[in-house]
Amino acid sequence: MEKTLPKIEIIEKYCKGCHICVEFCPKDVLEMKGFCVSVKNLEACIKCMQCELRCPDFAIKVITE
Amino acid sequence: MAFDYDKWIRPGKLPHIWCPGCGHGIVMKGLIRAMETLNLKKEETAVVSGIGCASRLPGYIDCCTLHTAHGRAAAFATGVKMAKPEMNVILVGGDGDGTAIGGNHFIHACRRNIDMTYIIMNNYIYGMTGGQFSPCTPTGHKASTTPYGNPDPGFDIAKLAIGAGATFVARGTAFHANQIDKLIVEAIQHKGFSVVEILDDCPTTYGRRNKYKSVIEMMNRLKEVAVPVKAAEKMTAEQLQGKVLTGVLYKEEVKPEYTAEYAKVIERAKASK
């Protein structure tokens, strides 16, 4: 079965660059670009939603079907 | 599908005022997920707070909200609950607001066992007012008013609540984000005074004074100290040294609830006329 990739939506206006999502992502999907988080490797995402759960700033959404 | 937090957020209020990495946002998300899980109606839910960083939370949530005097959240919430016992009343606040300035209101709300849920975000410090030590600051730790280390022993909020008579007491951490909403759901469902203590991080006024290099280090500390209640049963006292129990710590359903008891008083008064 082909793996379906989620869509990771980042609201740049809300992100305060705390690094929590980057550090606690088990698959190293995210990275910091300046003060804001961005997606580095979407293929590795396993949709565990840890980044969305732990983002204190409502800045990350992992959209699956 | 991503969880839709926007339904419970007042339009145009985000981004919030909390510092980068502050766990209050994580707790707010947990509360929103819990309210959505329970299908609470906005007009039948009141979120009440005092003063402080954590007490800014009701400003962002789109339901009935009250932002009141410092430490007096429990007093105002009691008023709301007595006037409208059908309301779901949720109190939010920090450790300084809840256990120092509002300590008296807190223990008496526990004693009365009035049907409310108190979410205490314990970040070990007064954040908003400039990092003064709170009753939860651990011994030896530094704050702006204890630059050589705090000589006082800290409060254990959960034990305080149990001792004062709360009938549901739970503890979680900002690191264990997916546990927060489950604890809050159970607390709201419980008929009686429920206390949910969430161990939090304050990187700005607590972390940098106590040699935490980053938010990540503070989060990792929460991860290390937290031990689920079930796992703790198999551990020795030595292994539990310096650890904090998480999960539902206490629950009892025998003690009568205050608004129900007060309704009986009204009945008796009417009958005696």
CSV table of C-alpha atoms in Angstrom, one decimal:
chain,number,residue,atom,x,y,z
A,1,MET,CA,0.0,0.0,0.0
A,2,GLU,CA,1.3,3.4,-0.9
A,3,LYS,CA,2.1,5.7,2.0
A,4,THR,CA,0.0,8.8,2.0
A,5,LEU,CA,1.8,11.9,3.1
A,6,PRO,CA,0.2,14.5,5.5
A,7,LYS,CA,0.2,18.2,4.9
A,8,ILE,CA,2.0,20.1,7.5
A,9,GLU,CA,0.7,23.6,7.8
A,10,ILE,CA,2.8,26.2,9.6
A,11,ILE,CA,1.3,29.5,10.6
A,12,GLU,CA,4.4,31.7,10.5
A,13,LYS,CA,2.6,34.6,12.2
A,14,TYR,CA,2.0,32.4,15.4
A,15,CYS,CA,5.4,30.6,15.5
A,16,LYS,CA,7.7,32.0,18.2
A,17,GLY,CA,10.6,29.7,17.4
A,18,CYS,CA,10.8,27.8,20.7
A,19,HIS,CA,12.2,24.6,19.0
A,20,ILE,CA,9.9,22.2,20.9
A,21,CYS,CA,8.4,20.7,17.7
A,22,VAL,CA,11.9,20.3,16.1
A,23,GLU,CA,13.5,18.7,19.2
A,24,PHE,CA,10.7,16.3,20.0
A,25,CYS,CA,9.9,15.1,16.5
A,26,PRO,CA,10.9,11.4,16.5
A,27,LYS,CA,11.6,11.4,12.8
A,28,ASP,CA,13.5,14.7,12.4
A,29,VAL,CA,10.9,16.1,9.9
A,30,LEU,CA,11.2,19.7,11.0
A,31,GLU,CA,13.9,22.3,11.1
A,32,MET,CA,14.4,25.9,12.1
A,33,LYS,CA,14.7,28.5,9.4
A,34,GLY,CA,15.6,31.7,11.2
A,35,PHE,CA,13.0,32.3,13.8
A,36,CYS,CA,10.4,30.1,12.3
A,37,VAL,CA,9.9,26.3,11.9
A,38,SER,CA,9.8,24.8,8.5
A,39,VAL,CA,9.4,21.3,7.0
A,40,LYS,CA,12.7,19.6,6.1
A,41,ASN,CA,11.7,16.1,5.2
A,42,LEU,CA,8.0,15.4,4.8
A,43,GLU,CA,8.5,11.9,3.5
A,44,ALA,CA,9.8,10.8,7.0
A,45,CYS,CA,6.6,12.0,8.7
A,46,ILE,CA,4.7,9.2,10.5
A,47,LYS,CA,1.7,11.4,11.5
A,48,CYS,CA,2.4,10.9,15.2
A,49,MET,CA,1.0,14.5,15.8
A,50,GLN,CA,3.5,15.2,18.6
A,51,CYS,CA,4.5,18.5,17.0
A,52,GLU,CA,0.9,19.6,16.8
A,53,LEU,CA,0.1,18.5,20.4
A,54,ARG,CA,3.2,20.1,21.9
A,55,CYS,CA,3.2,23.4,19.9
A,56,PRO,CA,2.3,26.0,22.6
A,57,ASP,CA,1.5,28.6,20.0
A,58,PHE,CA,-1.1,26.9,17.8
A,59,ALA,CA,1.3,27.3,14.9
A,60,ILE,CA,1.5,23.7,13.5
A,61,LYS,CA,-1.2,21.6,12.0
A,62,VAL,CA,-0.7,18.1,10.7
A,63,ILE,CA,-3.5,17.6,8.2
A,64,THR,CA,-4.2,14.0,7.3
A,65,GLU,CA,-7.2,12.8,5.4
B,1,MET,CA,-7.5,15.4,10.4
B,2,ALA,CA,-5.9,18.1,12.4
B,3,PHE,CA,-7.8,19.1,15.5
B,4,ASP,CA,-9.8,22.3,14.9
B,5,TYR,CA,-8.8,24.6,17.8
B,6,ASP,CA,-10.2,27.7,16.1
B,7,LYS,CA,-13.7,26.8,17.1
B,8,TRP,CA,-12.8,27.5,20.7
B,9,ILE,CA,-10.5,30.5,20.1
B,10,ARG,CA,-11.8,34.1,20.1
B,11,PRO,CA,-11.3,35.5,16.6
B,12,GLY,CA,-8.2,37.7,16.2
B,13,LYS,CA,-6.8,36.9,19.7
B,14,LEU,CA,-3.8,34.8,18.5
B,15,PRO,CA,-0.8,34.9,18.8
B,16,HIS,CA,-1.0,34.8,22.6
B,17,ILE,CA,1.2,36.8,25.0
B,18,TRP,CA,3.1,33.8,26.5
B,19,CYS,CA,6.8,33.6,26.0
B,20,PRO,CA,8.4,31.3,23.4
B,21,GLY,CA,8.3,27.7,24.9
B,22,CYS,CA,5.9,28.5,27.7
B,23,GLY,CA,3.8,25.5,28.5
B,24,HIS,CA,0.6,27.4,29.2
B,25,GLY,CA,-0.2,27.2,25.5
B,26,ILE,CA,0.1,23.4,25.6
B,27,VAL,CA,-2.3,23.3,28.6
B,28,MET,CA,-4.8,25.6,26.8
B,29,LYS,CA,-4.8,23.2,23.9
B,30,GLY,CA,-5.4,20.3,26.3
B,31,LEU,CA,-8.3,22.2,27.8
B,32,ILE,CA,-9.8,22.9,24.4
B,33,ARG,CA,-9.5,19.3,23.4
B,34,ALA,CA,-11.2,18.2,26.6
B,35,MET,CA,-14.1,20.7,26.2
B,36,GLU,CA,-14.6,19.4,22.6
B,37,THR,CA,-14.5,15.8,23.7
B,38,LEU,CA,-17.2,16.4,26.3
B,39,ASN,CA,-19.2,18.4,23.7
B,40,LEU,CA,-19.6,21.3,26.1
B,41,LYS,CA,-21.8,24.2,25.1
B,42,LYS,CA,-20.1,27.6,25.0
B,43,GLU,CA,-23.1,29.3,26.8
B,44,GLU,CA,-23.0,26.6,29.5
B,45,THR,CA,-19.3,26.7,30.2
B,46,ALA,CA,-17.5,29.3,32.3
B,47,VAL,CA,-13.8,29.6,32.5
B,48,VAL,CA,-12.7,31.7,35.5
B,49,SER,CA,-9.2,33.0,36.4
B,50,GLY,CA,-7.4,35.3,38.7
B,51,ILE,CA,-4.3,37.2,37.8
B,52,GLY,CA,-1.0,36.0,36.3
B,53,CYS,CA,0.4,34.6,33.1
B,54,ALA,CA,-1.7,31.4,33.3
B,55,SER,CA,-4.8,33.5,34.2
B,56,ARG,CA,-4.6,35.2,30.8
B,57,LEU,CA,-6.0,32.0,29.4
B,58,PRO,CA,-9.8,32.8,29.5
B,59,GLY,CA,-9.1,35.8,27.3
B,60,TYR,CA,-8.4,33.5,24.4
B,61,ILE,CA,-11.2,31.0,24.9
B,62,ASP,CA,-14.5,31.6,23.2
B,63,CYS,CA,-17.1,30.8,25.9
B,64,CYS,CA,-18.3,32.5,29.1
B,65,THR,CA,-15.2,33.8,30.8
B,66,LEU,CA,-14.3,35.8,33.9
B,67,HIS,CA,-10.9,37.4,34.5
B,68,THR,CA,-11.0,38.4,38.2
B,69,ALA,CA,-8.9,39.7,41.1
B,70,HIS,CA,-5.6,38.1,42.1
B,71,GLY,CA,-6.2,34.7,43.7
B,72,ARG,CA,-9.9,35.2,43.8
B,73,ALA,CA,-10.9,32.8,41.0
B,74,ALA,CA,-12.3,30.3,43.3
B,75,ALA,CA,-14.5,32.9,45.1
B,76,PHE,CA,-15.9,34.3,41.8
B,77,ALA,CA,-16.4,30.8,40.4
B,78,THR,CA,-18.3,29.8,43.5
B,79,GLY,CA,-20.6,32.7,42.8
B,80,VAL,CA,-21.2,31.6,39.3
B,81,LYS,CA,-21.8,28.0,40.3
B,82,MET,CA,-24.2,28.9,43.1
B,83,ALA,CA,-26.2,31.2,40.8
B,84,LYS,CA,-26.3,28.7,37.9
B,85,PRO,CA,-25.6,25.2,39.2
B,86,GLU,CA,-26.1,23.8,35.6
B,87,MET,CA,-23.0,25.6,34.4
B,88,ASN,CA,-19.7,23.8,33.8
B,89,VAL,CA,-17.3,25.9,35.8
B,90,ILE,CA,-13.6,25.6,35.1
B,91,LEU,CA,-10.9,27.6,37.0
B,92,VAL,CA,-7.5,28.2,35.6
B,93,GLY,CA,-4.5,29.8,37.2
B,94,GLY,CA,-0.9,29.6,38.2
B,95,ASP,CA,0.7,28.3,41.4
B,96,GLY,CA,1.3,31.7,42.9
B,97,ASP,CA,-2.3,32.8,42.2
B,98,GLY,CA,-3.8,29.6,43.4
B,99,THR,CA,-1.7,28.6,46.4
B,100,ALA,CA,-0.3,31.8,47.8
B,101,ILE,CA,-2.5,34.8,47.2
B,102,GLY,CA,-5.6,32.6,46.7
B,103,GLY,CA,-4.5,29.9,49.0
B,104,ASN,CA,-7.4,30.5,51.4
B,105,HIS,CA,-10.0,30.5,48.7
B,106,PHE,CA,-8.4,27.4,47.2
B,107,ILE,CA,-8.5,25.3,50.4
B,108,HIS,CA,-12.1,26.3,51.2
B,109,ALA,CA,-13.3,25.5,47.7
B,110,CYS,CA,-11.7,22.1,48.2
B,111,ARG,CA,-13.4,21.7,51.6
B,112,ARG,CA,-16.8,22.6,50.3
B,113,ASN,CA,-16.5,20.1,47.5
B,114,ILE,CA,-18.4,22.4,45.1
B,115,ASP,CA,-18.6,21.0,41.6
B,116,MET,CA,-15.8,22.8,39.7
B,117,THR,CA,-12.6,21.9,38.0
B,118,TYR,CA,-9.4,23.8,39.0
B,119,ILE,CA,-6.5,23.6,36.6
B,120,ILE,CA,-3.3,24.8,38.3
B,121,MET,CA,-0.4,25.4,36.0
B,122,ASN,CA,2.6,25.0,38.3
B,123,ASN,CA,5.6,26.7,36.8
B,124,TYR,CA,7.3,27.2,40.2
B,125,ILE,CA,7.4,31.0,40.0
B,126,TYR,CA,5.5,34.2,39.7
B,127,GLY,CA,6.1,34.8,36.0
B,128,MET,CA,4.2,38.0,35.1
B,129,THR,CA,5.2,40.1,38.1
B,130,GLY,CA,8.9,39.6,37.5
B,131,GLY,CA,10.0,36.1,38.7
B,132,GLN,CA,9.4,36.3,42.5
B,133,PHE,CA,9.5,33.0,44.4
B,134,SER,CA,6.2,31.3,44.9
B,135,PRO,CA,5.1,28.7,47.5
B,136,CYS,CA,6.0,26.0,44.8
B,137,THR,CA,9.5,27.1,44.2
B,138,PRO,CA,11.7,24.2,45.2
B,139,THR,CA,14.2,24.6,48.1
B,140,GLY,CA,17.5,26.1,47.0
B,141,HIS,CA,16.2,27.4,43.7
B,142,LYS,CA,16.7,30.9,42.6
B,143,ALA,CA,14.1,33.6,41.9
B,144,SER,CA,14.4,37.4,41.6
B,145,THR,CA,13.6,37.8,45.3
B,146,THR,CA,15.7,34.8,46.4
B,147,PRO,CA,19.0,35.4,44.5
B,148,TYR,CA,21.0,33.2,46.9
B,149,GLY,CA,18.5,30.3,46.8
B,150,ASN,CA,15.0,29.8,48.3
B,151,PRO,CA,15.2,28.6,51.9
B,152,ASP,CA,11.5,27.6,52.0
B,153,PRO,CA,10.3,24.1,51.3
B,154,GLY,CA,7.7,24.0,48.4
B,155,PHE,CA,4.1,23.1,48.5
B,156,ASP,CA,2.8,19.8,47.1
B,157,ILE,CA,-0.4,21.1,45.5
B,158,ALA,CA,-1.9,17.6,45.1
B,159,LYS,CA,-1.4,16.7,48.7
B,160,LEU,CA,-2.7,20.1,49.8
B,161,ALA,CA,-5.9,19.6,47.8
B,162,ILE,CA,-6.4,16.1,49.1
B,163,GLY,CA,-5.9,17.3,52.7
B,164,ALA,CA,-8.3,20.2,52.2
B,165,GLY,CA,-11.0,17.9,51.0
B,166,ALA,CA,-11.0,17.9,47.2
B,167,THR,CA,-12.6,14.7,45.8
B,168,PHE,CA,-10.6,14.4,42.5
B,169,VAL,CA,-6.9,15.2,42.3
B,170,ALA,CA,-4.8,14.5,39.3
B,171,ARG,CA,-1.4,15.7,38.0
B,172,GLY,CA,0.1,15.9,34.6
B,173,THR,CA,2.9,17.7,32.9
B,174,ALA,CA,3.2,20.0,29.9
B,175,PHE,CA,5.6,17.5,28.3
B,176,HIS,CA,3.0,14.7,28.4
B,177,ALA,CA,0.6,16.7,26.2
B,178,ASN,CA,-1.7,13.9,25.2
B,179,GLN,CA,-2.5,13.1,28.8
B,180,ILE,CA,-3.6,16.6,29.7
B,181,ASP,CA,-7.0,16.5,28.0
B,182,LYS,CA,-7.7,13.0,29.4
B,183,LEU,CA,-7.1,14.2,32.9
B,184,ILE,CA,-9.3,17.3,32.4
B,185,VAL,CA,-12.1,15.3,30.8
B,186,GLU,CA,-12.1,13.0,33.9
B,187,ALA,CA,-12.0,16.1,36.2
B,188,ILE,CA,-14.9,17.8,34.5
B,189,GLN,CA,-17.0,14.6,34.6
B,190,HIS,CA,-16.4,14.2,38.3
B,191,LYS,CA,-19.1,15.6,40.5
B,192,GLY,CA,-17.3,17.6,43.1
B,193,PHE,CA,-14.2,19.8,43.4
B,194,SER,CA,-11.5,18.5,41.0
B,195,VAL,CA,-8.0,19.7,41.0
B,196,VAL,CA,-5.7,19.1,38.0
B,197,GLU,CA,-2.1,20.2,38.6
B,198,ILE,CA,-0.1,20.6,35.4
B,199,LEU,CA,3.7,20.9,35.9
B,200,ASP,CA,4.8,23.6,33.5
B,201,ASP,CA,7.9,25.4,32.4
B,202,CYS,CA,8.8,29.1,32.6
B,203,PRO,CA,11.9,29.6,30.6
B,204,THR,CA,12.0,33.3,31.0
B,205,THR,CA,11.9,34.0,34.7
B,206,TYR,CA,12.6,30.6,36.2
B,207,GLY,CA,14.6,28.7,33.7
B,208,ARG,CA,17.4,31.2,33.0
B,209,ARG,CA,17.9,31.9,36.8
B,210,ASN,CA,18.2,28.1,37.5
B,211,LYS,CA,20.7,27.2,34.8
B,212,TYR,CA,18.3,25.6,32.4
B,213,LYS,CA,20.0,26.3,29.1
B,214,SER,CA,16.8,26.0,27.0
B,215,VAL,CA,13.1,25.2,26.9
B,216,ILE,CA,14.1,21.7,25.7
B,217,GLU,CA,16.1,21.1,28.8
B,218,MET,CA,13.1,22.2,31.0
B,219,MET,CA,10.8,19.9,29.0
B,220,ASN,CA,13.3,17.0,29.4
B,221,ARG,CA,13.3,17.6,33.1
B,222,LEU,CA,9.5,17.2,33.2
B,223,LYS,CA,9.9,14.0,31.2
B,224,GLU,CA,12.5,12.7,33.7
B,225,VAL,CA,10.7,13.5,36.9
B,226,ALA,CA,7.2,12.3,36.0
B,227,VAL,CA,6.3,8.8,37.0
B,228,PRO,CA,2.8,7.4,36.3
B,229,VAL,CA,1.0,6.2,39.4
B,230,LYS,CA,0.8,2.6,38.2
B,231,ALA,CA,4.5,2.4,37.5
B,232,ALA,CA,5.3,4.0,40.9
B,233,GLU,CA,3.6,1.1,42.7
B,234,LYS,CA,6.4,-1.2,41.5
B,235,MET,CA,9.2,1.2,42.5
B,236,THR,CA,11.1,1.4,45.7
B,237,ALA,CA,11.2,4.6,47.9
B,238,GLU,CA,14.8,5.1,46.8
B,239,GLN,CA,13.9,5.0,43.1
B,240,LEU,CA,11.0,7.4,43.7
B,241,GLN,CA,13.4,10.0,45.3
B,242,GLY,CA,13.0,13.3,43.4
B,243,LYS,CA,10.2,11.9,41.2
B,244,VAL,CA,6.7,13.3,40.9
B,245,LEU,CA,3.7,11.1,40.5
B,246,THR,CA,1.4,11.7,37.5
B,247,GLY,CA,-2.1,10.5,36.6
B,248,VAL,CA,-5.2,10.4,38.8
B,249,LEU,CA,-3.9,10.5,42.3
B,250,TYR,CA,-7.1,10.6,44.3
B,251,LYS,CA,-10.8,10.1,43.7
B,252,GLU,CA,-13.7,9.6,46.1
B,253,GLU,CA,-17.4,9.8,45.4
B,254,VAL,CA,-18.9,9.6,48.9
B,255,LYS,CA,-18.6,13.2,50.0
B,256,PRO,CA,-21.7,15.2,49.1
B,257,GLU,CA,-21.5,18.0,46.5
B,258,TYR,CA,-22.1,21.6,47.8
B,259,THR,CA,-24.7,22.9,45.3
B,260,ALA,CA,-26.8,19.8,45.8
B,261,GLU,CA,-26.5,20.2,49.6
B,262,TYR,CA,-27.4,23.9,49.4
B,263,ALA,CA,-30.5,23.1,47.3
B,264,LYS,CA,-31.6,20.9,50.3
B,265,VAL,CA,-31.1,23.8,52.7
B,266,ILE,CA,-33.3,25.9,50.5
B,267,GLU,CA,-36.0,23.1,50.5
B,268,ARG,CA,-35.8,22.9,54.3
B,269,ALA,CA,-36.1,26.7,54.7
B,270,LYS,CA,-39.1,26.8,52.4
B,271,ALA,CA,-40.8,23.8,54.3
B,272,SER,CA,-40.3,25.5,57.7
B,273,LYS,CA,-42.4,28.6,56.7
